[in-house]
Short mmCIF file of C-alpha atoms and ligand atoms in Angstrom, two decimals:
data_model
loop_
_atom_site.label_atom_id
_atom_site.label_comp_id
_atom_site.label_asym_id
_atom_site.label_seq_id
_atom_site.Cartn_x
_atom_site.Cartn_y
_atom_site.Cartn_z
CA MET A 1 -32.73 11.02 14.28
CA ILE A 2 -33.29 11.81 10.62
CA GLY A 3 -32.52 15.24 9.25
CA PHE A 4 -31.07 17.03 6.25
CA GLY A 5 -27.69 17.19 7.97
CA ARG A 6 -27.49 13.45 8.41
CA VAL A 7 -26.69 11.44 5.33
CA PRO A 8 -24.50 8.34 5.51
CA VAL A 9 -21.26 8.99 3.65
CA THR A 10 -19.77 6.62 1.10
CA PRO A 11 -16.85 7.03 -1.30
CA THR A 12 -18.98 5.60 -4.11
CA ALA A 13 -20.87 8.92 -4.15
CA PHE A 14 -17.77 10.51 -5.71
CA LEU A 15 -18.51 8.72 -8.98
CA GLN A 16 -22.06 10.00 -9.12
CA ARG A 17 -20.76 13.52 -8.62
CA ALA A 18 -17.97 13.05 -11.20
CA ALA A 19 -20.56 11.86 -13.73
CA THR A 20 -22.57 15.03 -13.12
CA VAL A 21 -19.71 17.51 -13.08
CA HIS A 22 -17.16 15.83 -15.39
CA GLY A 23 -19.44 13.49 -17.35
CA ASP A 24 -17.93 14.31 -20.73
CA ARG A 25 -14.31 14.20 -19.54
CA THR A 26 -11.98 11.21 -19.60
CA ALA A 27 -12.17 9.08 -16.47
CA VAL A 28 -10.12 6.06 -17.54
CA MET A 29 -7.34 5.38 -20.05
CA GLU A 30 -6.54 1.72 -20.55
CA ALA A 31 -4.55 0.16 -23.38
CA GLY A 32 -5.29 3.00 -25.80
CA LYS A 33 -9.03 3.09 -24.98
CA SER A 34 -10.76 5.75 -22.94
CA LEU A 35 -13.99 6.05 -20.98
CA THR A 36 -15.69 9.22 -19.80
CA TYR A 37 -17.05 9.67 -16.30
CA ALA A 38 -20.56 9.30 -17.72
CA ASP A 39 -19.51 5.93 -19.24
CA MET A 40 -17.90 4.80 -16.01
CA PHE A 41 -20.96 5.73 -13.95
CA ASP A 42 -23.22 3.84 -16.34
CA ARG A 43 -20.96 0.76 -16.39
CA CYS A 44 -20.66 0.64 -12.59
CA ARG A 45 -24.42 0.82 -12.14
CA ARG A 46 -24.89 -1.99 -14.62
CA PHE A 47 -22.10 -3.89 -12.83
CA ALA A 48 -24.26 -3.66 -9.69
CA GLY A 49 -27.30 -4.74 -11.70
CA ALA A 50 -25.41 -7.75 -13.04
CA LEU A 51 -24.42 -8.82 -9.53
CA VAL A 52 -27.99 -8.54 -8.30
CA GLY A 53 -29.01 -10.61 -11.32
CA LEU A 54 -26.53 -13.30 -10.23
CA GLY A 55 -28.28 -13.49 -6.87
CA VAL A 56 -25.90 -11.31 -4.87
CA LYS A 57 -27.66 -9.96 -1.77
CA PRO A 58 -26.71 -7.02 0.47
CA GLY A 59 -23.83 -8.01 2.73
CA ASP A 60 -22.61 -10.80 0.40
CA ARG A 61 -18.92 -10.83 -0.44
CA VAL A 62 -17.75 -10.39 -4.03
CA SER A 63 -14.08 -11.21 -4.62
CA VAL A 64 -11.96 -9.86 -7.45
CA LEU A 65 -8.72 -11.36 -8.68
CA ALA A 66 -7.29 -8.97 -11.25
CA PRO A 67 -4.37 -6.71 -11.97
CA ASN A 68 -5.07 -2.99 -12.18
CA SER A 69 -7.71 -2.95 -14.90
CA GLY A 70 -11.00 -1.32 -15.81
CA ALA A 71 -13.05 -4.06 -14.16
CA MET A 72 -10.97 -3.84 -10.99
CA LEU A 73 -11.51 -0.09 -10.79
CA GLU A 74 -15.24 -0.45 -11.54
CA ALA A 75 -15.58 -3.09 -8.82
CA HIS A 76 -14.83 -0.35 -6.28
CA PHE A 77 -18.17 1.23 -7.18
CA GLY A 78 -20.23 -1.57 -8.77
CA VAL A 79 -19.86 -4.05 -5.91
CA PRO A 80 -20.97 -1.65 -3.14
CA TRP A 81 -23.81 -0.39 -5.33
CA ALA A 82 -25.16 -3.95 -5.28
CA GLY A 83 -25.02 -3.66 -1.47
CA ALA A 84 -22.20 -6.21 -1.45
CA ILE A 85 -18.77 -6.17 0.18
CA LEU A 86 -15.71 -5.93 -2.06
CA ASN A 87 -12.85 -8.33 -1.49
CA THR A 88 -9.88 -7.76 -3.77
CA ILE A 89 -7.30 -10.53 -3.73
CA ASN A 90 -3.58 -10.27 -4.21
CA THR A 91 -2.75 -11.72 -7.63
CA ARG A 92 0.65 -13.00 -6.51
CA LEU A 93 -0.74 -15.42 -3.94
CA SER A 94 -0.64 -19.19 -4.39
CA PRO A 95 -3.83 -21.13 -5.26
CA GLN A 96 -3.97 -22.40 -1.66
CA GLU A 97 -3.75 -18.89 -0.22
CA ILE A 98 -6.45 -17.64 -2.59
CA ALA A 99 -8.65 -20.61 -1.65
CA TYR A 100 -8.19 -19.74 2.03
CA ILE A 101 -9.33 -16.15 1.42
CA VAL A 102 -12.31 -17.07 -0.77
CA ASP A 103 -13.44 -19.58 1.86
CA HIS A 104 -12.84 -17.32 4.83
CA ALA A 105 -14.67 -14.46 3.13
CA GLY A 106 -17.44 -16.83 1.99
CA SER A 107 -17.40 -15.23 -1.45
CA LYS A 108 -20.53 -15.50 -3.57
CA VAL A 109 -18.86 -14.35 -6.80
CA LEU A 110 -15.24 -14.44 -7.93
CA LEU A 111 -14.51 -12.00 -10.74
CA VAL A 112 -11.28 -12.99 -12.42
CA ASP A 113 -9.19 -11.33 -15.08
CA ALA A 114 -8.75 -13.65 -18.07
CA GLU A 115 -4.97 -13.70 -17.63
CA LEU A 116 -5.44 -15.21 -14.16
CA ALA A 117 -8.09 -17.78 -15.12
CA THR A 118 -5.80 -20.76 -14.56
CA LEU A 119 -4.73 -19.52 -11.14
CA ALA A 120 -8.39 -18.96 -10.16
CA LYS A 121 -9.40 -22.43 -11.31
CA GLU A 122 -6.54 -24.00 -9.36
CA ALA A 123 -7.60 -21.99 -6.32
CA LEU A 124 -11.23 -23.05 -6.61
CA ALA A 125 -10.12 -26.67 -6.94
CA CYS A 126 -8.73 -26.45 -3.39
CA ALA A 127 -11.50 -24.24 -1.97
CA ALA A 128 -14.44 -25.62 0.00
CA GLY A 129 -16.81 -22.91 -1.26
CA ARG A 130 -18.12 -22.60 -4.82
CA PRO A 131 -18.36 -18.93 -5.77
CA GLN A 132 -19.59 -18.15 -9.27
CA LEU A 133 -16.61 -17.52 -11.50
CA ILE A 134 -16.85 -14.60 -13.94
CA LEU A 135 -14.10 -13.72 -16.37
CA CYS A 136 -13.28 -10.15 -17.25
CA GLY A 137 -10.61 -8.33 -19.28
CA GLY A 138 -8.84 -9.56 -22.41
CA PRO A 139 -10.34 -11.59 -25.26
CA ALA A 140 -11.57 -14.37 -22.95
CA GLY A 141 -13.20 -11.83 -20.67
CA GLU A 142 -16.43 -11.52 -22.60
CA SER A 143 -18.62 -13.00 -19.89
CA PHE A 144 -18.29 -9.85 -17.78
CA GLU A 145 -18.99 -7.59 -20.75
CA ASP A 146 -22.03 -9.71 -21.72
CA LEU A 147 -23.36 -9.50 -18.20
CA LEU A 148 -22.90 -5.75 -18.16
CA GLU A 149 -24.49 -5.32 -21.54
CA ASN A 150 -27.75 -6.91 -20.45
CA ALA A 151 -27.93 -5.67 -16.88
CA PRO A 152 -30.24 -2.94 -15.57
CA PRO A 153 -28.67 -0.02 -13.65
CA VAL A 154 -28.72 -0.52 -9.90
CA GLN A 155 -27.39 1.77 -7.16
CA LEU A 156 -28.51 0.68 -3.71
CA PRO A 157 -28.20 3.34 -1.02
CA VAL A 158 -25.94 2.98 2.00
CA GLU A 159 -28.07 2.87 5.15
CA ASP A 160 -25.22 2.90 7.64
CA GLU A 161 -21.89 4.58 6.95
CA TYR A 162 -20.23 2.23 9.43
CA SER A 163 -21.30 -0.81 7.41
CA VAL A 164 -18.59 -2.85 5.73
CA LEU A 165 -17.50 -1.59 2.33
CA SER A 166 -14.59 -3.94 1.73
CA ILE A 167 -12.49 -6.68 3.28
CA ASN A 168 -8.77 -6.65 2.57
CA TYR A 169 -6.67 -9.60 3.60
CA THR A 170 -3.29 -8.66 5.09
CA SER A 171 -0.24 -9.79 3.22
CA GLY A 172 0.85 -11.94 6.14
CA THR A 173 4.57 -11.33 6.71
CA THR A 174 3.68 -13.06 9.97
CA GLY A 175 1.09 -15.83 10.16
CA ARG A 176 -2.23 -16.28 8.37
CA PRO A 177 -3.93 -13.55 6.37
CA LYS A 178 -6.55 -11.64 8.35
CA GLY A 179 -9.55 -9.90 6.75
CA VAL A 180 -9.44 -6.19 7.50
CA LYS A 181 -12.89 -4.58 7.44
CA TYR A 182 -13.18 -1.08 5.91
CA SER A 183 -16.30 1.02 6.47
CA HIS A 184 -17.90 3.39 3.97
CA ARG A 185 -17.15 6.23 6.37
CA GLY A 186 -13.48 5.34 6.79
CA ALA A 187 -12.85 5.00 3.06
CA PHE A 188 -14.75 8.23 2.33
CA LEU A 189 -12.56 10.17 4.73
CA GLN A 190 -9.32 8.47 3.73
CA ALA A 191 -10.00 9.13 0.03
CA LEU A 192 -10.52 12.82 0.76
CA ALA A 193 -7.33 12.89 2.81
CA MET A 194 -5.36 11.38 -0.09
CA MET A 195 -6.92 13.81 -2.57
CA ASN A 196 -5.88 16.69 -0.34
CA HIS A 197 -2.35 15.63 0.50
CA VAL A 198 -1.21 14.65 -2.98
CA ARG A 199 -3.19 17.57 -4.43
CA LEU A 200 -5.40 15.80 -6.91
CA ASP A 201 -7.72 17.87 -9.08
CA ALA A 202 -9.57 17.62 -12.37
CA SER A 203 -6.34 18.10 -14.34
CA SER A 204 -4.55 15.22 -12.53
CA ARG A 205 -3.49 12.12 -14.40
CA TYR A 206 -2.91 9.34 -11.94
CA LEU A 207 -0.83 6.41 -13.10
CA TRP A 208 -1.90 3.19 -11.40
CA THR A 209 1.36 1.71 -10.12
CA VAL A 210 0.00 0.70 -6.69
CA PRO A 211 -1.99 -2.51 -6.90
CA MET A 212 -5.68 -1.91 -6.24
CA PHE A 213 -5.79 -5.24 -4.45
CA HIS A 214 -3.61 -3.77 -1.71
CA CYS A 215 -5.62 -1.63 0.78
CA ASN A 216 -7.97 -0.80 -2.12
CA GLY A 217 -5.08 0.98 -3.78
CA TRP A 218 -4.64 3.19 -0.67
CA CYS A 219 -8.19 4.45 -1.40
CA PHE A 220 -7.06 6.15 -4.64
CA PRO A 221 -9.84 4.57 -6.78
CA TRP A 222 -12.17 6.84 -4.83
CA ALA A 223 -9.73 9.74 -4.36
CA VAL A 224 -8.93 10.20 -8.07
CA THR A 225 -12.64 9.93 -8.88
CA ALA A 226 -13.51 12.49 -6.19
CA ALA A 227 -11.11 14.89 -7.89
CA GLY A 228 -12.49 14.14 -11.36
CA GLY A 229 -8.94 13.24 -12.43
CA GLN A 230 -7.89 10.63 -14.97
CA HIS A 231 -7.15 7.02 -14.02
CA ILE A 232 -4.34 5.72 -16.23
CA LEU A 233 -4.32 1.96 -16.01
CA VAL A 234 -1.32 -0.27 -16.61
CA ARG A 235 -1.30 -3.92 -15.71
CA ARG A 236 2.27 -4.07 -14.43
CA PRO A 237 4.48 -1.29 -13.14
CA ASP A 238 7.65 -2.43 -14.91
CA PRO A 239 10.02 0.42 -15.74
CA ALA A 240 9.51 0.44 -19.53
CA THR A 241 5.70 0.52 -19.16
CA VAL A 242 5.82 3.25 -16.54
CA TRP A 243 8.23 5.49 -18.44
CA ASN A 244 6.18 5.04 -21.63
CA ALA A 245 2.95 5.88 -19.85
CA ILE A 246 4.56 8.97 -18.33
CA ALA A 247 5.74 10.15 -21.75
CA GLU A 248 2.48 9.31 -23.53
CA HIS A 249 -0.17 10.45 -21.05
CA GLY A 250 1.38 13.38 -19.22
CA VAL A 251 1.17 11.59 -15.88
CA THR A 252 1.08 13.99 -12.93
CA HIS A 253 0.88 11.53 -10.02
CA LEU A 254 1.83 8.00 -9.12
CA SER A 255 2.31 5.98 -5.96
CA GLY A 256 4.34 2.90 -5.21
CA ALA A 257 6.29 0.87 -2.72
CA PRO A 258 10.02 1.68 -2.63
CA THR A 259 10.79 -1.56 -4.45
CA VAL A 260 8.78 -0.38 -7.50
CA LEU A 261 10.51 3.01 -7.42
CA MET A 262 13.90 1.37 -7.03
CA ARG A 263 13.42 -0.48 -10.30
CA LEU A 264 12.38 2.77 -11.99
CA ALA A 265 15.52 4.49 -10.69
CA ALA A 266 17.68 1.57 -11.83
CA GLU A 267 16.33 1.79 -15.40
CA PRO A 268 15.87 5.52 -15.94
CA PRO A 269 14.66 6.97 -19.25
CA SER A 270 17.18 8.77 -21.46
CA VAL A 271 15.49 12.07 -20.59
CA ALA A 272 13.92 12.69 -17.18
CA PRO A 273 10.24 13.80 -17.24
CA ALA A 274 9.99 17.47 -18.12
CA LEU A 275 7.44 18.33 -15.42
CA PRO A 276 7.75 17.20 -11.80
CA ILE A 277 5.70 14.11 -10.95
CA SER A 278 4.11 13.84 -7.54
CA VAL A 279 5.12 10.46 -6.15
CA THR A 280 3.79 8.95 -2.95
CA THR A 281 5.74 6.06 -1.50
CA GLY A 282 5.15 3.80 1.47
CA GLY A 283 4.74 0.23 2.55
CA ALA A 284 8.41 -0.12 3.42
CA PRO A 285 11.11 2.37 4.34
CA PRO A 286 12.59 4.20 1.34
CA SER A 287 16.25 4.88 2.00
CA PRO A 288 17.55 8.47 1.81
CA THR A 289 19.68 7.28 -1.11
CA LEU A 290 16.65 6.15 -3.08
CA LEU A 291 14.88 9.42 -2.28
CA ALA A 292 17.86 11.38 -3.60
CA ARG A 293 18.01 9.27 -6.80
CA LEU A 294 14.31 9.82 -7.44
CA GLY A 295 14.75 13.56 -7.00
CA ALA A 296 17.15 13.49 -9.93
CA LEU A 297 14.37 11.95 -12.06
CA ASN A 298 12.09 14.93 -11.38
CA PHE A 299 10.03 12.88 -8.93
CA ASP A 300 8.71 14.96 -6.07
CA VAL A 301 8.52 12.24 -3.44
CA MET A 302 6.37 12.20 -0.33
CA GLN A 303 6.67 9.34 2.08
CA VAL A 304 3.56 7.91 3.70
CA TYR A 305 3.10 5.26 6.34
CA GLY A 306 0.26 2.96 7.17
CA LEU A 307 -1.01 -0.55 7.17
CA THR A 308 -3.83 -2.47 5.58
CA GLU A 309 -5.57 -1.85 8.93
CA THR A 310 -5.38 1.93 8.41
CA TYR A 311 -6.77 2.13 4.86
CA GLY A 312 -3.20 2.66 3.64
CA PRO A 313 -1.46 5.94 4.48
CA ALA A 314 -2.50 7.15 7.93
CA ALA A 315 0.69 9.18 8.27
CA ILE A 316 2.34 11.40 5.71
CA CYS A 317 5.64 13.20 5.71
CA ASP A 318 3.94 16.59 5.46
CA TRP A 319 6.45 18.85 3.77
CA ARG A 320 7.06 22.28 5.26
CA PRO A 321 7.86 25.08 2.80
CA GLU A 322 10.71 26.19 5.08
CA TRP A 323 12.52 22.95 4.22
CA ASN A 324 12.78 23.89 0.53
CA SER A 325 15.91 25.93 1.14
CA LEU A 326 17.83 23.00 2.68
CA ASP A 327 20.48 21.12 0.71
CA ALA A 328 19.60 17.86 -1.03
CA GLU A 329 21.07 15.64 1.66
CA ALA A 330 19.22 17.37 4.51
CA LYS A 331 16.00 17.17 2.51
CA ALA A 332 16.47 13.43 1.91
CA VAL A 333 16.93 12.85 5.66
CA LEU A 334 13.67 14.70 6.41
CA LYS A 335 11.86 12.85 3.64
CA ALA A 336 12.99 9.54 5.08
CA ARG A 337 10.73 10.17 8.10
CA GLN A 338 7.20 8.80 8.07
CA GLY A 339 5.68 12.03 9.34
CA VAL A 340 2.47 12.99 11.04
CA GLY A 341 -1.13 11.84 10.91
CA ASN A 342 -2.98 12.80 7.74
CA VAL A 343 -5.75 15.41 7.85
CA VAL A 344 -8.44 12.89 8.88
CA SER A 345 -6.25 10.80 11.21
CA GLU A 346 -6.31 11.14 14.96
CA PRO A 347 -2.90 12.04 16.40
CA ILE A 348 -0.67 8.97 16.32
CA ARG A 349 0.93 7.83 19.54
CA VAL A 350 4.20 6.06 20.20
CA TRP A 351 3.77 3.98 23.30
CA ALA A 352 6.29 2.40 25.65
CA ASP A 353 6.01 1.26 29.27
CA GLY A 354 2.41 2.46 29.57
CA ARG A 355 2.99 6.04 28.40
CA GLU A 356 3.78 8.12 25.34
CA VAL A 357 7.47 8.41 24.60
CA PRO A 358 9.13 11.83 24.88
CA HIS A 359 9.62 13.72 21.60
CA ASP A 360 13.38 13.26 21.63
CA GLY A 361 13.97 11.32 18.41
CA LYS A 362 15.56 8.58 20.51
CA THR A 363 13.10 6.77 22.76
CA VAL A 364 11.58 3.90 20.85
CA GLY A 365 8.00 2.75 21.35
CA GLU A 366 5.20 1.03 19.48
CA ILE A 367 3.24 3.08 16.97
CA GLN A 368 -0.45 2.99 17.83
CA LEU A 369 -3.42 4.48 16.00
CA ARG A 370 -7.14 5.00 16.34
CA GLY A 371 -9.85 6.97 14.60
CA ASN A 372 -11.98 6.95 11.49
CA ASN A 373 -9.31 5.58 9.18
CA VAL A 374 -8.53 2.58 11.34
CA MET A 375 -10.33 -0.67 10.51
CA LEU A 376 -13.60 -1.76 12.06
CA GLY A 377 -11.84 -5.01 13.06
CA TYR A 378 -10.79 -8.33 11.53
CA TYR A 379 -13.53 -10.22 9.74
CA LYS A 380 -14.77 -13.19 11.77
CA ASP A 381 -11.74 -12.96 14.04
CA ASP A 382 -12.51 -11.21 17.31
CA GLU A 383 -9.54 -12.86 18.93
CA ALA A 384 -7.09 -11.26 16.47
CA THR A 385 -8.92 -7.91 16.79
CA LEU A 386 -8.54 -8.06 20.55
CA ALA A 387 -4.89 -9.05 20.30
CA ALA A 388 -4.24 -5.96 18.18
CA THR A 389 -5.87 -3.64 20.74
CA CYS A 390 -4.30 -1.59 23.52
CA ASP A 391 -7.02 0.29 25.45
CA GLY A 392 -8.92 1.33 22.37
CA TRP A 393 -5.86 1.91 20.20
CA PHE A 394 -4.71 -0.26 17.34
CA ARG A 395 -1.25 -1.75 17.83
CA SER A 396 0.71 -1.52 14.59
CA GLY A 397 3.57 -3.78 15.66
CA ASP A 398 5.93 -1.13 14.28
CA LEU A 399 8.51 0.59 16.42
CA GLY A 400 9.35 4.24 16.07
CA VAL A 401 10.47 7.47 17.64
CA ILE A 402 8.98 10.96 17.66
CA HIS A 403 11.30 13.81 16.79
CA PRO A 404 11.15 17.14 18.65
CA ASP A 405 9.08 18.62 15.78
CA GLY A 406 6.44 15.91 16.28
CA TYR A 407 7.38 13.87 13.19
CA LEU A 408 7.38 10.13 13.47
CA GLU A 409 10.21 7.95 12.26
CA LEU A 410 10.03 4.19 12.08
CA ARG A 411 12.81 2.20 13.56
CA ASP A 412 11.57 -1.30 12.89
CA ARG A 413 8.87 -3.84 13.22
CA SER A 414 8.94 -5.19 16.80
CA LYS A 415 10.49 -8.43 15.75
CA ASP A 416 13.12 -6.89 13.50
CA VAL A 417 15.24 -5.46 16.27
CA ILE A 418 18.58 -7.20 16.38
CA ILE A 419 20.14 -7.71 19.77
CA SER A 420 23.83 -8.34 19.36
CA GLY A 421 26.16 -8.47 22.35
CA GLY A 422 23.38 -6.85 24.40
CA GLU A 423 23.15 -3.84 22.07
CA ASN A 424 19.87 -3.09 20.27
CA ILE A 425 20.43 -2.50 16.60
CA THR A 426 17.63 -1.39 14.32
CA SER A 427 17.90 -2.93 10.92
CA VAL A 428 16.65 0.17 9.06
CA GLU A 429 19.70 2.18 10.06
CA VAL A 430 22.06 -0.49 8.79
CA GLU A 431 20.04 -0.93 5.59
CA GLN A 432 20.17 2.81 4.94
CA ALA A 433 23.95 2.79 5.30
CA ILE A 434 24.29 -0.16 2.92
CA ASP A 435 21.88 1.36 0.39
CA ALA A 436 24.02 4.48 0.22
CA HIS A 437 26.64 2.45 -1.67
CA PRO A 438 26.20 3.16 -5.39
CA ALA A 439 26.50 -0.53 -6.35
CA VAL A 440 23.55 -1.54 -4.15
CA LEU A 441 20.02 -1.89 -5.47
CA GLU A 442 18.41 -3.01 -2.22
CA SER A 443 19.25 -4.69 1.05
CA ALA A 444 17.73 -6.40 4.05
CA VAL A 445 19.42 -6.76 7.39
CA VAL A 446 18.48 -9.40 9.94
CA GLY A 447 19.84 -10.90 13.12
CA GLN A 448 21.06 -14.45 12.81
CA PRO A 449 21.60 -16.67 15.84
CA ASP A 450 25.16 -16.71 17.12
CA ASP A 451 26.62 -18.56 20.12
CA GLU A 452 28.87 -15.75 21.21
CA TRP A 453 26.80 -12.62 20.46
CA GLY A 454 23.24 -13.92 20.73
CA GLU A 455 22.60 -12.54 17.27
CA ILE A 456 24.86 -11.12 14.64
CA VAL A 457 24.01 -8.53 12.02
CA THR A 458 23.71 -10.19 8.64
CA ALA A 459 23.04 -8.36 5.40
CA PHE A 460 21.44 -9.67 2.24
CA VAL A 461 22.13 -7.46 -0.71
CA THR A 462 20.95 -7.26 -4.31
CA LEU A 463 23.36 -5.36 -6.53
CA ALA A 464 22.25 -2.91 -9.19
CA PRO A 465 22.54 -4.25 -12.74
CA GLY A 466 26.17 -4.37 -13.92
CA GLN A 467 27.60 -3.33 -10.52
CA SER A 468 30.00 -5.11 -8.20
CA VAL A 469 31.34 -4.67 -4.68
CA THR A 470 32.94 -7.17 -2.30
CA GLU A 471 31.71 -8.16 1.14
CA ALA A 472 34.74 -6.52 2.79
CA GLU A 473 34.25 -3.27 0.86
CA LEU A 474 30.62 -3.06 1.84
CA ILE A 475 31.33 -3.73 5.52
CA GLU A 476 33.99 -1.01 5.44
CA HIS A 477 31.53 1.35 3.77
CA VAL A 478 28.99 0.79 6.58
CA ARG A 479 31.60 1.17 9.32
CA ALA A 480 32.53 4.56 7.93
CA ARG A 481 28.92 5.71 8.32
CA ILE A 482 27.44 4.30 11.52
CA ALA A 483 28.67 2.80 14.79
CA ARG A 484 31.07 -0.02 13.99
CA PHE A 485 29.21 -2.56 16.12
CA LYS A 486 26.18 -2.13 13.88
CA ALA A 487 28.03 -3.08 10.71
CA PRO A 488 27.15 -6.49 9.27
CA ARG A 489 29.43 -9.38 10.12
CA ARG A 490 28.37 -11.17 6.98
CA VAL A 491 27.07 -10.02 3.63
CA TYR A 492 25.33 -12.31 1.16
CA PHE A 493 24.60 -11.23 -2.39
CA ARG A 494 21.25 -12.56 -3.62
CA GLU A 495 17.70 -11.77 -4.71
CA LEU A 496 15.54 -10.94 -1.69
CA PRO A 497 12.48 -13.06 -0.92
CA LYS A 498 9.35 -10.90 -0.96
CA THR A 499 5.69 -11.16 -0.08
CA ALA A 500 3.13 -10.77 -2.79
CA THR A 501 2.94 -7.05 -2.00
CA GLY A 502 6.68 -6.60 -2.34
CA LYS A 503 7.62 -6.62 1.34
CA ILE A 504 10.85 -8.34 2.13
CA GLN A 505 10.27 -11.54 4.06
CA LYS A 506 12.88 -11.17 6.74
CA PHE A 507 11.74 -14.25 8.59
CA ARG A 508 12.95 -16.27 5.63
CA LEU A 509 16.33 -14.57 5.61
CA ARG A 510 16.99 -15.32 9.26
CA ASN A 511 17.58 -18.96 8.47
CA LEU A 512 19.23 -18.49 5.11
CA ASP A 513 22.81 -18.10 4.07
P1 AMP B 601 0.57 -3.81 4.92
O1 AMP B 601 -0.53 -4.05 5.88
O2 AMP B 601 0.87 -4.98 4.03
O3 AMP B 601 0.35 -2.56 4.13
O4 AMP B 601 1.90 -3.61 5.75
C1 AMP B 601 2.00 -2.60 6.71
C2 AMP B 601 3.41 -2.52 7.20
O5 AMP B 601 4.27 -1.99 6.20
C3 AMP B 601 3.58 -1.60 8.37
O6 AMP B 601 3.21 -2.24 9.58
C4 AMP B 601 5.05 -1.26 8.30
O7 AMP B 601 5.83 -2.27 8.92
C5 AMP B 601 5.32 -1.26 6.81
N1 AMP B 601 5.33 0.11 6.30
C6 AMP B 601 4.33 0.80 5.73
N2 AMP B 601 4.72 2.04 5.35
C7 AMP B 601 6.00 2.16 5.71
C8 AMP B 601 6.97 3.19 5.60
N3 AMP B 601 6.71 4.36 5.02
N4 AMP B 601 8.21 2.95 6.09
C9 AMP B 601 8.49 1.76 6.67
N5 AMP B 601 7.64 0.73 6.78
C10 AMP B 601 6.41 0.92 6.31
#
């Protein structure tokens, strides 16, 4: 049925609107150069034209290997406008892993930032497929600019809002990367949800500290554009760069995994930002201690929770005004919860023994999701899609509880529960206790095999720069805070192994000492 009320939705439409409403206003700031929304619209349409000129057909996959940059942002509009599917690739992967993704996706074109040209060439040397390699960004990136210069504007319409907009490969803390399919409809809704919850508008200046290759930057390329806000691009979110950008550009918003924020808190500026900055964090559990430290830097932090499979943040710790009057410690405890479904999410369920768990803050179950901001499925992998399904719901593999007020709190990933002497110990609780020690930068707690106890609690700890604490002191510190049996038996001081998206690889720690 065709009618005026039925138009397929797509998040790329936000750029067309921004060009109309905010055409003369700054859309992008990158390395001292700026583009208006009219410029960005024009460049993205010519980006699409260039792809069509290269022989890209509707439904083809176009991969991008780039840090947060102008071309990466433009790919979120230019690639779909050529009718193609966007596949952004994690820049921290090995050549073999990149080759696997390019082959699995069957990429027709690989757009690569000049600074990653060597990595891309190494990857293509081990790939079976031969996508066309195009360089962008930096002095060696002229080929992309040349292509754009000579390309006609193209903007193919979306016929079906459930068609695939992008494929994002999971970071693979367990097993092989899987290609998560996003639809135009899902990304449209998720972008609007993000715009609403972090309160983006035309005066917003969004600092790009989340990598766009991860869950399409939690759908913020589209969300910031929908708001007509400014994209402030930095290639790496190291503390000096971030603090400079905040001072120089009047940043109002940023997002980042706790590990990024931890580094910012460990190297604070001499003067905290004058105006509060809205900070969204997720991807791993931020400890109450980190949340309290960020508060002191004038960061107004909201925790979010989601997976690649849920377009990024499906849950948000929706802040109630009544909580403003609580003391800092009580606030940090509330902020450490992952929250409730966002405005476009279906209610999230926590499932154990074939039913929803009671809202008692104690009974642990698996977090399961469904709805418009849950993936269409894994690309060319029906088996994995089926394995992740529980009667129509997506199984996150995360364990959590629901508090009496309906807010969700993660306890662990299924496999991270430590069973020691028959007692279940969730690693997050122990990590939070360790992180409360002022000498600690970050920690990871795992169960290591033990003849007597089955598993014993073992902590791996990175100390903050210039700090020291002994193993015995740290164990004592934990015992003073939580049940003694949960305290680590051993503490090792070391750098923590991480995935390319900054998640701690606990499976590696289990066999380490
Ligand atoms: P990814 O697909 O790489 O984004 O990883 C998703 C996983 O990150 C989830 O399954 C969780 O285990 C973890 N995660 C995401 N957000 C949070 C959060 N706010 N707190 C704790 N873990 C999180």
